[in-house]
Amino acid sequence: MASTGTAIELQAVTKTFGSLTAVDRLDLTIARGALYGFIGPNGAGKTTAIRMIMSILLPDSGRLRVLGLPSALEAKDRIGYLPEERGLYRKMKVAPYLMFIAKLKGVAERGLKERVHSAIERIGLKGVEGKRCEELSKGMSQKIQILAAIVHEPDLLILDEPFSGLDPVSTRLLKDLILAEHRRGATVLFSTHVMPQAEEICEHVVMIHRGHKVLDDPVRAILRPHDSRALTFEPLDGHVDLGALNALPEVAGCIGANGHYEIALRDGVNATAAMRSVLGVVPASRIELKRRSLEDVFVSIAGTEGGSSGAATSGKAAA
Amino acid sequence: MNKVWQIARREFVATVFTKGFLIGLLIVPLIGVVLVTLGPRLFGDRERTVEGEIAVIDSTGVVLPHVRSVISARRSPMAVTELLERARAGDASDMVLNALGAATRLTLVERPAGADVEQEKLWINEPMPAAPHLALIVVHANAVEPTPGSSNLGSYDLYVPSRLDNRVEIAVQGVMREAIIDARADVRDLNRTELSLIMQVPRVRSTTVGADGERNTVFGLNIIIPAAFMGLLIMGVMFAGQGMLTTTVEEKSNRVIEVLLSAVSPMQLMGGKLLGHMGISLLAMSLYFAFGLVALTAFSLFGLLDVKLIFYLLIFYFIAFFTIGSLMMAIGSAANEMREAQQLLMPLMLAMMLPWILWWPIVQNPSSTLAVVVSFVPPINSFGMLLRIASAEPPPAWQVWLSIGFGVAGAFGALWVAAKIFRIGILMFGKAPDMKTLAAWVRAA
């Protein structure tokens, strides 16, 4: 296993808690500069895997390298980490708190104050430097927590459920911060339940389920396959004559969802011909083969017992 | 090491520069000053009056008049002063002196010499009396003169109601004592005033002769100094231990712990917290020690302080701090909230109470088996040995160093256990662990 050019390497890493195997022989290689999404249902083992990567927990077996080093302990100053359960020192003031975390991450005292102040300004919180953390709103606290993870400009940024509990504005800000860190050259790995965000931000997605890796593919590869037995269309004037649609010989059924409609085609029907038939009944602003979303993949794996097979599957196989 | 230092610095600054710390630091000496200055005024019972009736059956026939005159004299402040002087000369305890000093307004109820004692006892609990019935006294027939064929003198039987204040009983006994002695002196034709003068030998103040000169002996110093040093040691250790416990529980409950662990290892975090709180408690101890030095200097007693004691205080402080402090921090790491921590802390607190319970017997007899055993068993050996070193009968040097050796071994053991619990505990949330779980963590980590 070569370590050059890789930010994280896990080889058959296993962690058990009593009789529960939280992570089972997990293999994972993340290249430097990549942007990875780590997805999986609750209790899948994501946080345990992340904690092992961070050397907060030690694996029972397997090999692990972070930034080319055998343990994150040796590279902690180069890693930014936002845990799922995160907090602040309530009585500390914002700027001293960030300076304290930065110093723990090895940032030199010189210029640190300016760096912290400009980072606070960058996230739109200018003026809170002297406030105690307990005086901040929930949204402000979350922004400061995120800032604490990136204030030292890490080479590797690991975020555990960063979008949980964020309002749309903060979500947008965090997304921008993640992308900015990625553009700066940092390797980013974040776990999430919010599939649209993972789909939008990530280059690559890893999914674990019941401690096993069940998906490890580029997002583009996962989303590329289209379902030739289903169409998605948006009516031109918003009105659809469902009776006329269902009466078409190619159509097995039609359902509306979020302003668009999904049409299930009968077996053996040619999709192109079906499109023409549909357009003949209902003028549409958009009609295409139904594209598989990350959420579909997630549900298809997490929603079936087959997801626990233990073998990493390709996006195609998992579909 | 820089990270450990950063953690320690934050702990120190976050604790010391708070109003709570200053108040906590000043509250103990403040309570001391209040107790010393206002205590006697607040708790003294000089204003107390012993008031009520006492019934006397005098089988001798000669004591009653003296009881009457003593009761009458007790109403005179001059007589009370004289009585107190006499009692002091006889080494009476503070409680007796207080009781004697209380104003007495007793009324004598004279009963016939042949009265039925059992019937008279009913008088004690008579309902709704005009004045409280304090006591029934039956003077023995031989209380003043011995019965023929015997040289022993008798006394009297005293019957009192339930829940009688001890001070009342002492006052009544004082009256009877005076009256019987007066009666005895009277029948022997002795001058009572002269007898009192003969019996008076005022207590003297000794002079301590040391290599550095002479000074007035400070009574009780052999007890005060060991107690002060043990108090300082306990205060220092508990101050730090409590701080580490509280901050660890807080860091865990407000979920900042994992952020810290992304920057430092659990051992660095634990080391930093230990170092920071050691600094805090050393600062507090230094301030208290300085108060003590000022007090000693003010009373010209500075020369009493043995530098060796300070050296041992520091050594035993470090041992006790690392032993007890690390265990308290481990408990803090295992608990989700303070209530859980208090439950887990119970065995350690019981151990910490032992020095308080045992300090008096140890100081009274520093070479007793109990004192020796306590001074060798961690985690309380530091307190036991320091008490013995500061006592009037210090242990031999080999015992001191053996205790230090045991203490250091105990401290390493405690640190080892604490580190294992800390490493697992800080990431454990949910169900409160019990002792069995902690033991499992020690084995598993």
mmCIF file of C-alpha atoms in Angstrom, chain B residues 135-426:
data_model
loop_
_atom_site.group_PDB
_atom_site.id
_atom_site.type_symbol
_atom_site.label_atom_id
_atom_site.label_comp_id
_atom_site.label_asym_id
_atom_site.label_seq_id
_atom_site.Cartn_x
_atom_site.Cartn_y
_atom_site.Cartn_z
ATOM 1 C CA ALA B 135 -33.545 18.755 90.630
ATOM 2 C CA LEU B 136 -34.208 16.679 93.710
ATOM 3 C CA ILE B 137 -31.147 16.268 95.910
ATOM 4 C CA VAL B 138 -30.898 13.672 98.669
ATOM 5 C CA VAL B 139 -27.871 14.411 100.832
ATOM 6 C CA HIS B 140 -26.291 11.260 102.267
ATOM 7 C CA ALA B 141 -26.222 10.890 106.024
ATOM 8 C CA ASN B 142 -22.429 10.638 105.950
ATOM 9 C CA ALA B 143 -21.912 13.531 103.563
ATOM 10 C CA VAL B 144 -20.458 15.777 106.266
ATOM 11 C CA GLU B 145 -19.087 13.360 108.826
ATOM 12 C CA PRO B 146 -18.163 9.710 108.290
ATOM 13 C CA THR B 147 -20.294 7.028 109.878
ATOM 14 C CA PRO B 148 -18.683 5.384 112.876
ATOM 15 C CA GLY B 149 -16.137 2.756 111.854
ATOM 16 C CA SER B 150 -15.502 4.326 108.451
ATOM 17 C CA SER B 151 -13.273 7.126 107.230
ATOM 18 C CA ASN B 152 -15.116 7.735 103.966
ATOM 19 C CA LEU B 153 -17.397 10.663 103.451
ATOM 20 C CA GLY B 154 -20.589 10.392 101.468
ATOM 21 C CA SER B 155 -22.084 12.781 98.958
ATOM 22 C CA TYR B 156 -25.629 13.106 97.612
ATOM 23 C CA ASP B 157 -28.040 11.612 95.098
ATOM 24 C CA LEU B 158 -29.231 13.850 92.304
ATOM 25 C CA TYR B 159 -32.502 13.312 90.443
ATOM 26 C CA VAL B 160 -33.282 15.489 87.449
ATOM 27 C CA PRO B 161 -36.076 15.692 84.876
ATOM 28 C CA SER B 162 -35.528 14.401 81.357
ATOM 29 C CA ARG B 163 -33.913 16.717 78.787
ATOM 30 C CA LEU B 164 -32.269 18.913 81.398
ATOM 31 C CA ASP B 165 -29.563 21.213 80.044
ATOM 32 C CA ASN B 166 -26.134 19.955 81.137
ATOM 33 C CA ARG B 167 -25.207 23.451 82.248
ATOM 34 C CA VAL B 168 -28.084 23.471 84.744
ATOM 35 C CA GLU B 169 -26.906 20.181 86.194
ATOM 36 C CA ILE B 170 -23.342 21.485 86.454
ATOM 37 C CA ALA B 171 -24.607 24.630 88.190
ATOM 38 C CA VAL B 172 -26.658 22.573 90.683
ATOM 39 C CA GLN B 173 -23.696 20.295 91.354
ATOM 40 C CA GLY B 174 -21.535 23.377 91.892
ATOM 41 C CA VAL B 175 -23.960 24.684 94.482
ATOM 42 C CA MET B 176 -24.079 21.344 96.295
ATOM 43 C CA ARG B 177 -20.305 20.949 96.225
ATOM 44 C CA GLU B 178 -19.780 24.370 97.762
ATOM 45 C CA ALA B 179 -22.488 23.779 100.362
ATOM 46 C CA ILE B 180 -21.169 20.361 101.464
ATOM 47 C CA ILE B 181 -17.548 21.612 101.679
ATOM 48 C CA ASP B 182 -18.744 24.597 103.718
ATOM 49 C CA ALA B 183 -20.696 22.267 106.037
ATOM 50 C CA ARG B 184 -17.694 19.958 106.445
ATOM 51 C CA ALA B 185 -15.412 22.904 107.246
ATOM 52 C CA ASP B 186 -17.984 24.262 109.666
ATOM 53 C CA VAL B 187 -18.345 21.083 111.748
ATOM 54 C CA ARG B 188 -14.557 20.773 111.900
ATOM 55 C CA ASP B 189 -14.224 24.371 112.921
ATOM 56 C CA LEU B 190 -12.039 25.213 109.903
ATOM 57 C CA ASN B 191 -11.846 28.619 108.236
ATOM 58 C CA ARG B 192 -13.383 28.131 104.802
ATOM 59 C CA THR B 193 -11.817 31.252 103.287
ATOM 60 C CA GLU B 194 -8.404 30.228 104.505
ATOM 61 C CA LEU B 195 -8.918 26.736 103.164
ATOM 62 C CA SER B 196 -9.724 28.161 99.739
ATOM 63 C CA LEU B 197 -6.595 30.254 99.820
ATOM 64 C CA ILE B 198 -4.511 27.245 100.801
ATOM 65 C CA MET B 199 -5.934 25.251 97.926
ATOM 66 C CA GLN B 200 -5.251 27.921 95.355
ATOM 67 C CA VAL B 201 -2.119 27.331 93.233
ATOM 68 C CA PRO B 202 -2.428 29.398 90.073
ATOM 69 C CA ARG B 203 -1.506 27.685 86.843
ATOM 70 C CA VAL B 204 1.838 28.939 85.559
ATOM 71 C CA ARG B 205 2.930 29.570 81.988
ATOM 72 C CA SER B 206 5.999 27.582 81.109
ATOM 73 C CA THR B 207 9.003 28.913 79.229
ATOM 74 C CA THR B 208 10.322 26.929 76.303
ATOM 75 C CA VAL B 209 14.110 26.807 76.269
ATOM 76 C CA GLY B 210 15.433 26.157 72.781
ATOM 77 C CA ALA B 211 18.788 26.333 71.022
ATOM 78 C CA ASP B 212 17.747 29.704 69.626
ATOM 79 C CA GLY B 213 16.765 31.131 73.023
ATOM 80 C CA GLU B 214 13.800 31.203 75.340
ATOM 81 C CA ARG B 215 10.177 32.056 74.699
ATOM 82 C CA ASN B 216 6.857 31.666 76.381
ATOM 83 C CA THR B 217 5.464 28.230 75.651
ATOM 84 C CA VAL B 218 2.477 28.375 73.344
ATOM 85 C CA PHE B 219 0.024 25.950 74.840
ATOM 86 C CA GLY B 220 -1.343 23.474 72.303
ATOM 87 C CA LEU B 221 1.199 24.333 69.609
ATOM 88 C CA ASN B 222 2.132 20.669 69.263
ATOM 89 C CA ILE B 223 -1.447 20.107 68.198
ATOM 90 C CA ILE B 224 -2.063 23.271 66.200
ATOM 91 C CA ILE B 225 0.966 22.912 63.893
ATOM 92 C CA PRO B 226 0.275 19.315 62.745
ATOM 93 C CA ALA B 227 -3.410 20.164 62.299
ATOM 94 C CA ALA B 228 -2.547 23.282 60.315
ATOM 95 C CA PHE B 229 -0.187 21.395 58.012
ATOM 96 C CA MET B 230 -2.656 18.582 57.474
ATOM 97 C CA GLY B 231 -5.417 21.100 56.822
ATOM 98 C CA LEU B 232 -3.227 22.871 54.287
ATOM 99 C CA LEU B 233 -2.447 19.577 52.563
ATOM 100 C CA ILE B 234 -6.080 18.461 52.422
ATOM 101 C CA MET B 235 -7.182 21.892 51.228
ATOM 102 C CA GLY B 236 -4.559 21.919 48.464
ATOM 103 C CA VAL B 237 -5.392 18.434 47.225
ATOM 104 C CA MET B 238 -9.159 18.855 47.389
ATOM 105 C CA PHE B 239 -8.989 22.283 45.774
ATOM 106 C CA ALA B 240 -7.198 20.815 42.773
ATOM 107 C CA GLY B 241 -9.102 17.539 42.731
ATOM 108 C CA GLN B 242 -12.481 19.224 42.814
ATOM 109 C CA GLY B 243 -11.388 21.604 40.054
ATOM 110 C CA MET B 244 -10.211 18.790 37.798
ATOM 111 C CA LEU B 245 -13.363 16.796 38.422
ATOM 112 C CA THR B 246 -15.632 19.739 37.653
ATOM 113 C CA THR B 247 -13.842 20.945 34.521
ATOM 114 C CA THR B 248 -13.609 17.433 33.097
ATOM 115 C CA VAL B 249 -17.328 16.833 33.623
ATOM 116 C CA GLU B 250 -18.063 20.232 32.068
ATOM 117 C CA GLU B 251 -15.836 19.609 29.049
ATOM 118 C CA LYS B 252 -17.521 16.300 28.553
ATOM 119 C CA SER B 253 -21.060 17.570 28.992
ATOM 120 C CA ASN B 254 -20.591 20.601 26.735
ATOM 121 C CA ARG B 255 -18.956 18.337 24.136
ATOM 122 C CA VAL B 256 -15.748 20.285 23.793
ATOM 123 C CA ILE B 257 -13.715 17.236 24.749
ATOM 124 C CA GLU B 258 -13.650 15.703 21.276
ATOM 125 C CA VAL B 259 -12.519 18.986 19.761
ATOM 126 C CA LEU B 260 -9.605 18.939 22.205
ATOM 127 C CA LEU B 261 -8.855 15.316 21.413
ATOM 128 C CA SER B 262 -8.508 16.206 17.765
ATOM 129 C CA ALA B 263 -5.592 18.391 18.755
ATOM 130 C CA VAL B 264 -4.025 16.539 21.661
ATOM 131 C CA SER B 265 -3.806 12.981 22.859
ATOM 132 C CA PRO B 266 -5.808 11.928 25.936
ATOM 133 C CA MET B 267 -2.574 11.721 27.883
ATOM 134 C CA GLN B 268 -1.551 15.235 26.862
ATOM 135 C CA LEU B 269 -4.985 16.462 27.894
ATOM 136 C CA MET B 270 -4.781 14.700 31.233
ATOM 137 C CA GLY B 271 -1.215 15.910 31.786
ATOM 138 C CA GLY B 272 -2.157 19.491 30.970
ATOM 139 C CA LYS B 273 -5.121 19.440 33.312
ATOM 140 C CA LEU B 274 -3.038 17.952 36.111
ATOM 141 C CA LEU B 275 -0.341 20.572 35.612
ATOM 142 C CA GLY B 276 -2.805 23.456 35.427
ATOM 143 C CA HIS B 277 -4.691 22.489 38.545
ATOM 144 C CA MET B 278 -1.486 21.760 40.386
ATOM 145 C CA GLY B 279 -0.516 25.364 39.692
ATOM 146 C CA ILE B 280 -3.897 26.575 40.944
ATOM 147 C CA SER B 281 -3.736 24.634 44.193
ATOM 148 C CA LEU B 282 -0.080 25.568 44.789
ATOM 149 C CA LEU B 283 -1.098 29.203 44.390
ATOM 150 C CA ALA B 284 -3.937 28.764 46.891
ATOM 151 C CA MET B 285 -1.697 26.899 49.316
ATOM 152 C CA SER B 286 1.010 29.551 49.018
ATOM 153 C CA LEU B 287 -1.494 32.262 49.839
ATOM 154 C CA TYR B 288 -2.789 30.397 52.878
ATOM 155 C CA PHE B 289 0.757 29.621 53.919
ATOM 156 C CA ALA B 290 1.610 33.310 53.609
ATOM 157 C CA PHE B 291 -1.413 34.168 55.814
ATOM 158 C CA GLY B 292 -0.086 31.681 58.362
ATOM 159 C CA LEU B 293 3.405 33.195 58.252
ATOM 160 C CA VAL B 294 1.998 36.678 58.760
ATOM 161 C CA ALA B 295 0.015 35.420 61.757
ATOM 162 C CA LEU B 296 3.086 33.704 63.226
ATOM 163 C CA THR B 297 5.161 36.844 62.690
ATOM 164 C CA ALA B 298 2.453 38.996 64.283
ATOM 165 C CA PHE B 299 2.576 36.839 67.412
ATOM 166 C CA SER B 300 6.408 36.652 67.336
ATOM 167 C CA LEU B 301 6.215 32.908 66.738
ATOM 168 C CA PHE B 302 7.954 32.779 63.385
ATOM 169 C CA GLY B 303 10.859 30.870 64.938
ATOM 170 C CA LEU B 304 8.528 27.964 65.666
ATOM 171 C CA LEU B 305 8.313 27.039 62.019
ATOM 172 C CA ASP B 306 10.635 24.231 61.016
ATOM 173 C CA VAL B 307 11.806 24.595 57.407
ATOM 174 C CA LYS B 308 11.973 20.821 57.195
ATOM 175 C CA LEU B 309 8.209 20.739 57.627
ATOM 176 C CA ILE B 310 7.715 22.888 54.526
ATOM 177 C CA PHE B 311 9.931 20.517 52.565
ATOM 178 C CA TYR B 312 7.891 17.512 53.669
ATOM 179 C CA LEU B 313 4.649 19.392 53.084
ATOM 180 C CA LEU B 314 5.651 19.856 49.439
ATOM 181 C CA ILE B 315 6.741 16.244 48.974
ATOM 182 C CA PHE B 316 3.559 14.859 50.499
ATOM 183 C CA TYR B 317 1.487 17.402 48.617
ATOM 184 C CA PHE B 318 2.828 16.145 45.275
ATOM 185 C CA ILE B 319 2.200 12.538 46.281
ATOM 186 C CA ALA B 320 -1.349 13.217 47.495
ATOM 187 C CA PHE B 321 -2.104 15.485 44.550
ATOM 188 C CA PHE B 322 -1.118 12.951 41.906
ATOM 189 C CA THR B 323 -2.817 10.105 43.765
ATOM 190 C CA ILE B 324 -6.123 11.712 44.661
ATOM 191 C CA GLY B 325 -6.235 14.378 41.949
ATOM 192 C CA SER B 326 -5.722 11.916 39.113
ATOM 193 C CA LEU B 327 -8.406 9.593 40.487
ATOM 194 C CA MET B 328 -10.842 12.499 40.818
ATOM 195 C CA MET B 329 -10.144 13.518 37.230
ATOM 196 C CA ALA B 330 -10.697 9.937 36.091
ATOM 197 C CA ILE B 331 -14.057 9.946 37.868
ATOM 198 C CA GLY B 332 -14.890 13.235 36.154
ATOM 199 C CA SER B 333 -14.067 11.709 32.773
ATOM 200 C CA ALA B 334 -16.350 8.742 33.412
ATOM 201 C CA ALA B 335 -19.361 10.773 34.546
ATOM 202 C CA ASN B 336 -21.846 12.527 32.298
ATOM 203 C CA GLU B 337 -22.869 15.035 34.950
ATOM 204 C CA MET B 338 -21.883 16.141 38.428
ATOM 205 C CA ARG B 339 -24.544 14.016 40.143
ATOM 206 C CA GLU B 340 -23.032 10.863 38.651
ATOM 207 C CA ALA B 341 -19.556 12.052 39.579
ATOM 208 C CA GLN B 342 -20.614 12.556 43.210
ATOM 209 C CA GLN B 343 -21.824 8.953 43.379
ATOM 210 C CA LEU B 344 -18.582 7.583 41.942
ATOM 211 C CA LEU B 345 -16.616 9.848 44.247
ATOM 212 C CA MET B 346 -18.105 8.402 47.413
ATOM 213 C CA PRO B 347 -15.391 5.758 48.153
ATOM 214 C CA LEU B 348 -12.642 8.316 47.588
ATOM 215 C CA MET B 349 -14.382 10.876 49.798
ATOM 216 C CA LEU B 350 -14.741 8.299 52.558
ATOM 217 C CA ALA B 351 -10.994 7.679 52.341
ATOM 218 C CA MET B 352 -10.411 11.431 52.459
ATOM 219 C CA MET B 353 -12.475 11.712 55.640
ATOM 220 C CA LEU B 354 -10.169 9.320 57.484
ATOM 221 C CA PRO B 355 -7.446 11.933 58.123
ATOM 222 C CA TRP B 356 -10.099 14.222 59.625
ATOM 223 C CA ILE B 357 -11.389 11.432 61.842
ATOM 224 C CA LEU B 358 -7.973 10.148 62.848
ATOM 225 C CA TRP B 359 -5.937 13.324 63.216
ATOM 226 C CA TRP B 360 -6.628 13.713 66.930
ATOM 227 C CA PRO B 361 -5.579 10.184 68.012
ATOM 228 C CA ILE B 362 -2.551 10.441 65.721
ATOM 229 C CA VAL B 363 -1.446 13.773 67.175
ATOM 230 C CA GLN B 364 -2.089 12.547 70.716
ATOM 231 C CA ASN B 365 -0.022 9.438 70.150
ATOM 232 C CA PRO B 366 2.093 9.740 66.980
ATOM 233 C CA SER B 367 3.871 6.430 67.549
ATOM 234 C CA SER B 368 0.784 4.309 68.094
ATOM 235 C CA THR B 369 0.103 1.367 65.814
ATOM 236 C CA LEU B 370 -2.820 3.246 64.271
ATOM 237 C CA ALA B 371 -0.641 6.271 63.472
ATOM 238 C CA VAL B 372 2.089 4.104 61.941
ATOM 239 C CA VAL B 373 -0.356 2.125 59.811
ATOM 240 C CA VAL B 374 -2.137 5.255 58.560
ATOM 241 C CA SER B 375 1.170 6.846 57.632
ATOM 242 C CA PHE B 376 2.031 3.961 55.284
ATOM 243 C CA VAL B 377 -1.240 3.227 53.480
ATOM 244 C CA PRO B 378 -1.928 5.205 50.264
ATOM 245 C CA PRO B 379 -3.851 7.341 49.542
ATOM 246 C CA ILE B 380 -3.972 8.688 53.112
ATOM 247 C CA ASN B 381 -0.347 8.046 54.074
ATOM 248 C CA SER B 382 0.626 11.588 53.062
ATOM 249 C CA PHE B 383 -1.746 13.063 55.634
ATOM 250 C CA GLY B 384 -0.858 10.561 58.348
ATOM 251 C CA MET B 385 2.878 10.927 57.927
ATOM 252 C CA LEU B 386 2.754 14.727 57.769
ATOM 253 C CA LEU B 387 0.780 14.765 61.024
ATOM 254 C CA ARG B 388 3.409 12.581 62.653
ATOM 255 C CA ILE B 389 6.321 14.631 61.317
ATOM 256 C CA ALA B 390 4.762 17.841 62.639
ATOM 257 C CA SER B 391 3.875 16.294 65.996
ATOM 258 C CA ALA B 392 5.882 16.454 69.228
ATOM 259 C CA GLU B 393 7.124 12.926 68.588
ATOM 260 C CA PRO B 394 8.347 12.773 64.956
ATOM 261 C CA PRO B 395 8.932 9.359 63.387
ATOM 262 C CA PRO B 396 12.421 8.112 62.496
ATOM 263 C CA ALA B 397 13.742 9.182 59.085
ATOM 264 C CA TRP B 398 13.541 5.659 57.632
ATOM 265 C CA GLN B 399 9.800 5.607 58.254
ATOM 266 C CA VAL B 400 9.375 8.976 56.565
ATOM 267 C CA TRP B 401 11.250 7.876 53.443
ATOM 268 C CA LEU B 402 9.533 4.498 53.385
ATOM 269 C CA SER B 403 6.190 6.306 53.478
ATOM 270 C CA ILE B 404 7.379 8.565 50.640
ATOM 271 C CA GLY B 405 8.330 5.443 48.686
ATOM 272 C CA PHE B 406 4.895 3.885 49.253
ATOM 273 C CA GLY B 407 3.294 7.200 48.370
ATOM 274 C CA VAL B 408 5.204 7.531 45.088
ATOM 275 C CA ALA B 409 4.318 3.949 44.163
ATOM 276 C CA GLY B 410 0.681 4.674 45.031
ATOM 277 C CA ALA B 411 0.745 7.853 42.940
ATOM 278 C CA PHE B 412 2.084 5.972 39.915
ATOM 279 C CA GLY B 413 -0.546 3.292 40.418
ATOM 280 C CA ALA B 414 -3.310 5.903 40.656
ATOM 281 C CA LEU B 415 -2.025 7.691 37.548
ATOM 282 C CA TRP B 416 -1.939 4.404 35.646
ATOM 283 C CA VAL B 417 -5.514 3.547 36.637
ATOM 284 C CA ALA B 418 -6.699 7.125 36.025
ATOM 285 C CA ALA B 419 -5.112 7.256 32.570
ATOM 286 C CA LYS B 420 -6.875 4.059 31.529
ATOM 287 C CA ILE B 421 -10.253 5.237 32.796
ATOM 288 C CA PHE B 422 -9.738 8.715 31.336
ATOM 289 C CA ARG B 423 -8.916 7.431 27.879
ATOM 290 C CA ILE B 424 -12.172 5.505 27.620
ATOM 291 C CA GLY B 425 -14.354 7.594 29.898
ATOM 292 C CA ILE B 426 -14.045 10.902 28.074
#
